[in-house]
CSV table of C-alpha atoms and ligand atoms in Angstrom, one decimal:
chain,number,residue,atom,x,y,z
A,1,MET,CA,0.0,-0.1,0.0
A,2,ALA,CA,1.4,3.7,-0.6
A,3,SER,CA,3.1,4.9,2.4
A,4,LEU,CA,3.2,8.8,1.8
A,5,VAL,CA,-0.1,10.0,1.6
A,6,THR,CA,-0.4,13.8,0.4
A,7,CYS,CA,-2.9,15.5,2.8
A,8,PRO,CA,-4.3,18.6,1.2
A,9,HIS,CA,-4.3,20.1,4.5
A,10,CYS,CA,-1.4,18.8,5.9
A,11,GLY,CA,1.4,17.7,3.4
A,12,LYS,CA,2.9,14.3,2.9
A,13,ARG,CA,2.2,12.5,5.9
A,14,PRO,CA,3.2,8.8,6.1
A,15,LYS,CA,0.3,6.0,5.8
A,16,GLU,CA,0.5,5.2,9.8
A,17,GLU,CA,-1.5,8.3,10.5
A,18,PHE,CA,-4.5,7.4,8.2
A,19,THR,CA,-7.4,5.0,8.5
A,20,VAL,CA,-8.7,3.5,5.3
A,21,LYS,CA,-12.6,3.2,5.2
A,22,GLY,CA,-12.6,1.5,1.9
A,23,ALA,CA,-14.1,2.1,-1.4
A,24,ALA,CA,-15.1,5.5,-2.3
A,25,LEU,CA,-18.4,4.6,-3.8
A,26,THR,CA,-21.7,6.4,-4.6
A,27,ARG,CA,-24.8,5.8,-2.3
A,28,PRO,CA,-27.7,4.5,-3.9
A,29,ALA,CA,-31.0,6.1,-3.8
A,30,VAL,CA,-33.0,5.2,-0.3
A,31,ASP,CA,-35.6,3.7,-2.3
A,32,ALA,CA,-32.9,1.6,-5.0
A,33,ALA,CA,-33.5,-1.6,-5.3
A,34,GLN,CA,-32.5,-4.3,-2.6
A,35,ASP,CA,-29.6,-6.3,-5.0
A,36,VAL,CA,-28.3,-2.4,-5.7
A,37,TRP,CA,-28.0,-1.7,-2.1
A,38,PHE,CA,-26.5,-5.3,-1.4
A,39,ASP,CA,-23.8,-4.6,-4.1
A,40,TYR,CA,-23.1,-0.9,-2.7
A,41,VAL,CA,-22.6,-2.4,1.1
A,42,TYR,CA,-20.8,-5.9,0.1
A,43,LEU,CA,-19.7,-6.7,-3.3
A,44,ARG,CA,-16.3,-5.0,-4.2
A,45,ASP,CA,-14.5,-4.8,-7.2
A,46,ASN,CA,-10.7,-5.1,-6.0
A,47,PRO,CA,-9.5,-3.8,-9.2
A,48,ARG,CA,-5.7,-4.1,-10.5
A,49,GLY,CA,-4.8,-0.6,-10.9
A,50,ALA,CA,-6.8,2.2,-10.1
A,51,TYR,CA,-8.8,2.7,-6.9
A,52,GLN,CA,-10.6,5.4,-5.2
A,53,GLU,CA,-11.4,5.3,-1.3
A,54,TYR,CA,-12.0,7.0,2.0
A,55,TRP,CA,-9.0,7.7,4.0
A,56,HIS,CA,-9.8,10.0,7.6
A,57,HIS,CA,-6.6,11.5,8.5
A,58,THR,CA,-7.2,9.9,12.3
A,59,SER,CA,-3.5,11.2,13.6
A,60,GLY,CA,-3.5,14.5,11.7
A,61,CYS,CA,-6.2,16.9,10.6
A,62,ARG,CA,-8.9,14.1,11.2
A,63,ARG,CA,-10.5,15.3,7.9
A,64,TRP,CA,-11.9,13.1,5.9
A,65,LEU,CA,-10.2,12.2,2.4
A,66,VAL,CA,-10.8,10.7,-0.9
A,67,VAL,CA,-7.7,9.2,-2.1
A,68,THR,CA,-6.9,7.6,-5.8
A,69,ARG,CA,-4.3,5.4,-5.7
A,70,ASP,CA,-3.1,2.3,-7.9
A,71,THR,CA,-3.5,-1.0,-6.1
A,72,ALA,CA,-0.4,-2.3,-8.0
A,73,THR,CA,1.9,0.3,-8.4
A,74,HIS,CA,1.0,2.4,-4.9
A,75,GLU,CA,1.3,5.2,-6.8
A,76,ILE,CA,-1.2,8.1,-5.4
A,77,PHE,CA,-3.1,9.9,-8.6
A,78,GLN,CA,-5.4,12.3,-6.3
A,79,CYS,CA,-6.1,13.0,-2.9
A,80,HIS,CA,-8.6,15.6,-1.8
A,81,ASP,CA,-10.8,16.7,1.1
A,82,ALA,CA,-14.1,14.6,0.9
A,83,ALA,CA,-16.0,17.9,1.3
A,84,GLU,CA,-15.0,19.2,-1.6
A,85,ARG,CA,-17.2,17.3,-3.7
A,86,GLY,CA,-20.6,16.0,-3.2
A,87,GLU,CA,-20.2,13.0,-5.3
A,88,VAL,CA,-17.6,10.9,-5.9
A,89,THR,CA,-16.9,8.5,-8.6
A,90,ALA,CA,-15.7,4.5,-8.2
B,1,MET,CA,-20.3,23.6,30.8
B,2,SER,CA,-20.4,22.0,34.3
B,3,GLU,CA,-20.7,24.5,37.4
B,4,PHE,CA,-18.0,22.7,38.9
B,5,ARG,CA,-14.3,22.3,38.2
B,6,VAL,CA,-13.0,18.6,38.6
B,7,THR,CA,-9.8,19.1,40.7
B,8,LEU,CA,-6.9,17.0,39.2
B,9,SER,CA,-3.4,16.1,40.4
B,10,PRO,CA,-0.9,17.7,37.0
B,11,ALA,CA,-0.7,14.7,34.6
B,12,LEU,CA,3.6,15.3,34.8
B,13,GLY,CA,3.6,16.7,38.4
B,14,GLY,CA,6.2,14.7,39.5
B,15,ARG,CA,8.5,15.2,36.5
B,16,ALA,CA,11.4,17.6,36.8
B,17,ALA,CA,12.4,19.3,33.6
B,18,VAL,CA,14.7,17.5,31.3
B,19,SER,CA,17.5,19.5,30.6
B,20,ARG,CA,20.5,18.5,28.5
B,21,LYS,CA,22.8,20.2,26.0
B,22,GLY,CA,20.8,22.1,23.5
B,23,ILE,CA,17.7,20.9,24.5
B,24,SER,CA,15.0,21.2,27.4
B,25,VAL,CA,11.8,19.7,28.0
B,26,GLU,CA,9.2,21.2,30.6
B,27,ALA,CA,5.8,20.6,31.3
B,28,GLN,CA,3.5,23.6,31.0
B,29,PRO,CA,1.1,24.1,33.9
B,30,GLU,CA,-2.1,22.8,33.4
B,31,GLY,CA,-4.2,26.1,32.9
B,32,THR,CA,-6.5,26.6,30.3
B,33,LEU,CA,-6.9,24.8,27.3
B,34,LEU,CA,-10.0,25.5,24.7
B,35,HIS,CA,-11.4,23.7,21.7
B,36,LEU,CA,-12.9,26.4,19.3
B,37,LEU,CA,-15.4,25.0,16.6
B,38,VAL,CA,-16.0,28.3,14.1
B,39,ASP,CA,-18.1,29.0,11.6
B,40,PRO,CA,-16.1,30.6,9.0
B,41,THR,CA,-19.2,32.5,7.5
B,42,MET,CA,-19.7,34.5,10.7
B,43,GLY,CA,-17.7,37.4,11.1
B,44,ASP,CA,-13.6,37.8,10.7
B,45,ALA,CA,-11.4,35.5,12.8
B,46,VAL,CA,-9.4,38.9,14.2
B,47,ARG,CA,-12.3,39.8,16.7
B,48,LEU,CA,-12.1,35.9,17.6
B,49,ALA,CA,-8.5,36.3,18.6
B,50,ALA,CA,-8.9,39.9,20.4
B,51,ASP,CA,-11.7,38.4,22.5
B,52,LEU,CA,-9.3,35.3,23.6
B,53,MET,CA,-6.4,37.7,24.0
B,54,ALA,CA,-8.5,39.8,26.5
B,55,ALA,CA,-8.9,36.6,28.4
B,56,GLY,CA,-5.1,35.8,28.6
B,57,LEU,CA,-5.4,33.1,25.9
B,58,GLU,CA,-3.2,32.6,22.8
B,59,LEU,CA,-4.9,30.6,19.9
B,60,ARG,CA,-3.2,27.7,17.9
B,61,PRO,CA,-4.3,26.9,14.3
B,62,LEU,CA,-6.1,23.1,14.5
B,63,THR,CA,-7.5,21.7,11.6
B,64,THR,CA,-10.1,23.3,9.1
B,65,GLY,CA,-12.4,25.7,11.4
B,66,GLN,CA,-10.9,24.8,14.4
B,67,TRP,CA,-8.5,26.0,16.8
B,68,PHE,CA,-7.1,25.9,20.4
B,69,ALA,CA,-7.0,28.6,22.7
B,70,VAL,CA,-4.4,27.8,25.6
B,71,GLY,CA,-3.4,29.9,28.5
B,72,ASP,CA,-1.3,28.9,32.2
B,73,THR,CA,-3.7,29.8,34.9
B,74,ALA,CA,-7.2,28.3,35.0
B,75,LEU,CA,-10.1,30.6,33.9
B,76,ALA,CA,-12.8,30.9,36.7
B,77,HIS,CA,-15.9,29.2,35.6
B,78,ALA,CA,-17.8,32.6,35.3
B,79,ASP,CA,-15.2,34.0,33.0
B,80,LEU,CA,-15.2,31.0,30.7
B,81,ALA,CA,-19.1,31.2,30.6
B,82,ALA,CA,-18.7,35.0,29.7
B,83,LEU,CA,-16.4,34.0,27.3
B,84,SER,CA,-18.3,31.6,25.5
B,85,ALA,CA,-21.5,34.0,25.2
B,86,THR,CA,-19.1,36.8,23.6
B,87,LEU,CA,-18.0,34.4,20.9
B,88,LYS,CA,-21.4,32.6,20.0
B,89,PRO,CA,-22.5,32.5,17.5
B,90,GLN,CA,-19.5,32.8,15.6
B,91,ALA,CA,-17.4,30.2,17.9
B,92,ASP,CA,-18.4,27.4,20.0
B,93,ILE,CA,-16.1,26.5,23.2
B,94,VAL,CA,-15.5,22.8,24.4
B,95,ASP,CA,-13.4,22.8,27.4
B,96,GLN,CA,-10.6,20.8,27.5
B,97,SER,CA,-8.5,21.9,30.1
B,98,HIS,CA,-8.6,18.7,32.2
B,99,GLY,CA,-8.3,16.6,28.7
B,100,ARG,CA,-5.3,17.6,27.3
B,101,VAL,CA,-1.5,18.5,28.6
B,102,ARG,CA,1.0,21.1,27.2
B,103,ILE,CA,4.7,20.3,26.9
B,104,ILE,CA,7.3,22.7,25.8
B,105,VAL,CA,10.8,21.3,23.9
B,106,LYS,CA,13.1,24.1,23.0
B,107,GLY,CA,16.8,24.6,22.3
B,108,LYS,CA,19.1,24.2,19.4
B,109,MET,CA,18.7,20.8,19.5
B,110,ALA,CA,14.7,20.8,19.6
B,111,ALA,CA,14.1,20.5,15.9
B,112,ARG,CA,16.6,17.3,15.8
B,113,VAL,CA,15.0,15.5,18.8
B,114,LEU,CA,11.5,16.0,17.4
B,115,SER,CA,12.3,14.6,13.9
B,116,LYS,CA,12.8,11.2,15.3
B,117,GLY,CA,9.5,11.0,16.4
B,118,THR,CA,7.5,12.3,13.1
B,119,ALA,CA,7.8,12.6,9.6
B,120,VAL,CA,6.7,16.3,9.4
B,121,ASP,CA,9.5,18.5,8.2
B,122,LEU,CA,10.6,21.0,11.0
B,123,ASP,CA,12.6,23.1,9.0
B,124,ILE,CA,12.2,26.6,9.9
B,125,ALA,CA,11.5,27.2,6.3
B,126,VAL,CA,8.4,25.4,5.8
B,127,PHE,CA,7.2,25.3,9.5
B,128,PRO,CA,8.0,29.2,10.7
B,129,VAL,CA,7.1,30.4,14.0
B,130,GLY,CA,3.1,30.3,14.7
B,131,HIS,CA,2.9,27.1,12.4
B,132,ALA,CA,1.1,24.3,13.8
B,133,THR,CA,0.1,20.7,13.0
B,134,THR,CA,-1.1,17.7,14.4
B,135,THR,CA,1.1,14.4,13.7
B,136,LEU,CA,1.8,11.1,14.9
B,137,PHE,CA,5.3,11.1,17.5
B,138,GLY,CA,5.9,7.7,17.5
B,139,HIS,CA,2.5,6.2,18.2
B,140,ILE,CA,1.1,9.0,19.9
B,141,SER,CA,-0.8,11.8,18.3
B,142,ALA,CA,0.2,15.3,19.4
B,143,HIS,CA,-0.4,18.7,18.2
B,144,VAL,CA,2.8,21.0,17.9
B,145,THR,CA,3.1,24.3,17.0
B,146,ARG,CA,6.4,26.4,16.8
B,147,ILE,CA,6.1,29.2,19.7
B,148,GLY,CA,10.2,30.2,18.8
B,149,GLU,CA,12.8,29.7,16.3
B,150,ASP,CA,14.0,27.1,18.6
B,151,ALA,CA,11.1,25.7,20.7
B,152,PHE,CA,8.2,23.8,20.0
B,153,GLU,CA,4.8,23.4,22.5
B,154,LEU,CA,3.3,19.8,22.2
B,155,ILE,CA,-0.3,19.5,23.1
B,156,VAL,CA,-1.2,15.8,23.9
B,157,LEU,CA,-3.9,13.8,25.2
B,158,ARG,CA,-3.7,13.8,29.2
B,159,GLY,CA,-3.7,9.8,29.1
B,160,PHE,CA,-0.9,9.8,26.5
B,161,ALA,CA,1.4,12.8,28.4
B,162,GLU,CA,3.5,10.5,30.3
B,163,SER,CA,4.5,8.1,27.7
B,164,LEU,CA,5.2,11.0,25.3
B,165,TRP,CA,7.3,12.6,28.0
B,166,ASP,CA,9.1,9.5,28.4
B,167,GLU,CA,10.0,9.2,24.6
B,168,LEU,CA,10.8,12.9,24.5
B,169,ALA,CA,13.3,12.1,27.6
B,170,GLN,CA,14.5,9.2,25.6
B,171,MET,CA,14.7,11.0,22.1
B,172,SER,CA,16.9,13.3,23.5
B,173,LEU,CA,19.6,11.5,25.5
B,174,GLU,CA,22.3,11.4,23.0
B,175,PHE,CA,22.6,15.3,24.1
B,176,SER,CA,23.5,14.6,27.7
C,1,LIG,ZN1,-4.3,16.1,7.1
């Protein structure tokens, strides 16, 4: 896993300062079908390559971030505050 | 806010200052430490700072919209309530005086010692006087402010204060 994360508020920090919540997925509509919700809650693609996740800067600014990283090369493409965008793409 | 203050024995009460060549570590008096949650859309922060200074407190940037206000003496309950009323609705105060402890690390070697514990670049060019951030020192999360060219203030949760103190004492051993 990527070892240095550039927090938009704090700068470059070691991954030990963060807590990973998991894939940043678009939340289905409240009345979406049960299989759509099942997919959202339980099923993950586990791709080789670009992946977007929620990371919490627990031991730093305590902001929720959206980190886009490569699961194979550990490269981080983008890191922004989760409040900056209402919706995430996945 | 509780009407009664809990009287605590100081978290680092028994610890004499660590004094070595080019570095010292000292516990600060457990006076006042307030957590401020500020609504940036409600007026300017300058007034906020002025109100706090009038109460004998200094501001430390914490994170987006949040600050610590610190002082060496404990504010009386009435003064705290008055300050809280003055700052509303721009800011809300959470009294953390009982929950966090301040430690000063200073001297020519202060940045070198602290760098053993954190990944944050403490060079004065990128971490100037007045700059602050929260980071891990080893496994302990602490808030660090540069309060002078060679002086840093660490704010740590009370329960971790002794552990952090012991680590600072150990990290500075090479300068004894
Ligand atoms: Zn951060």
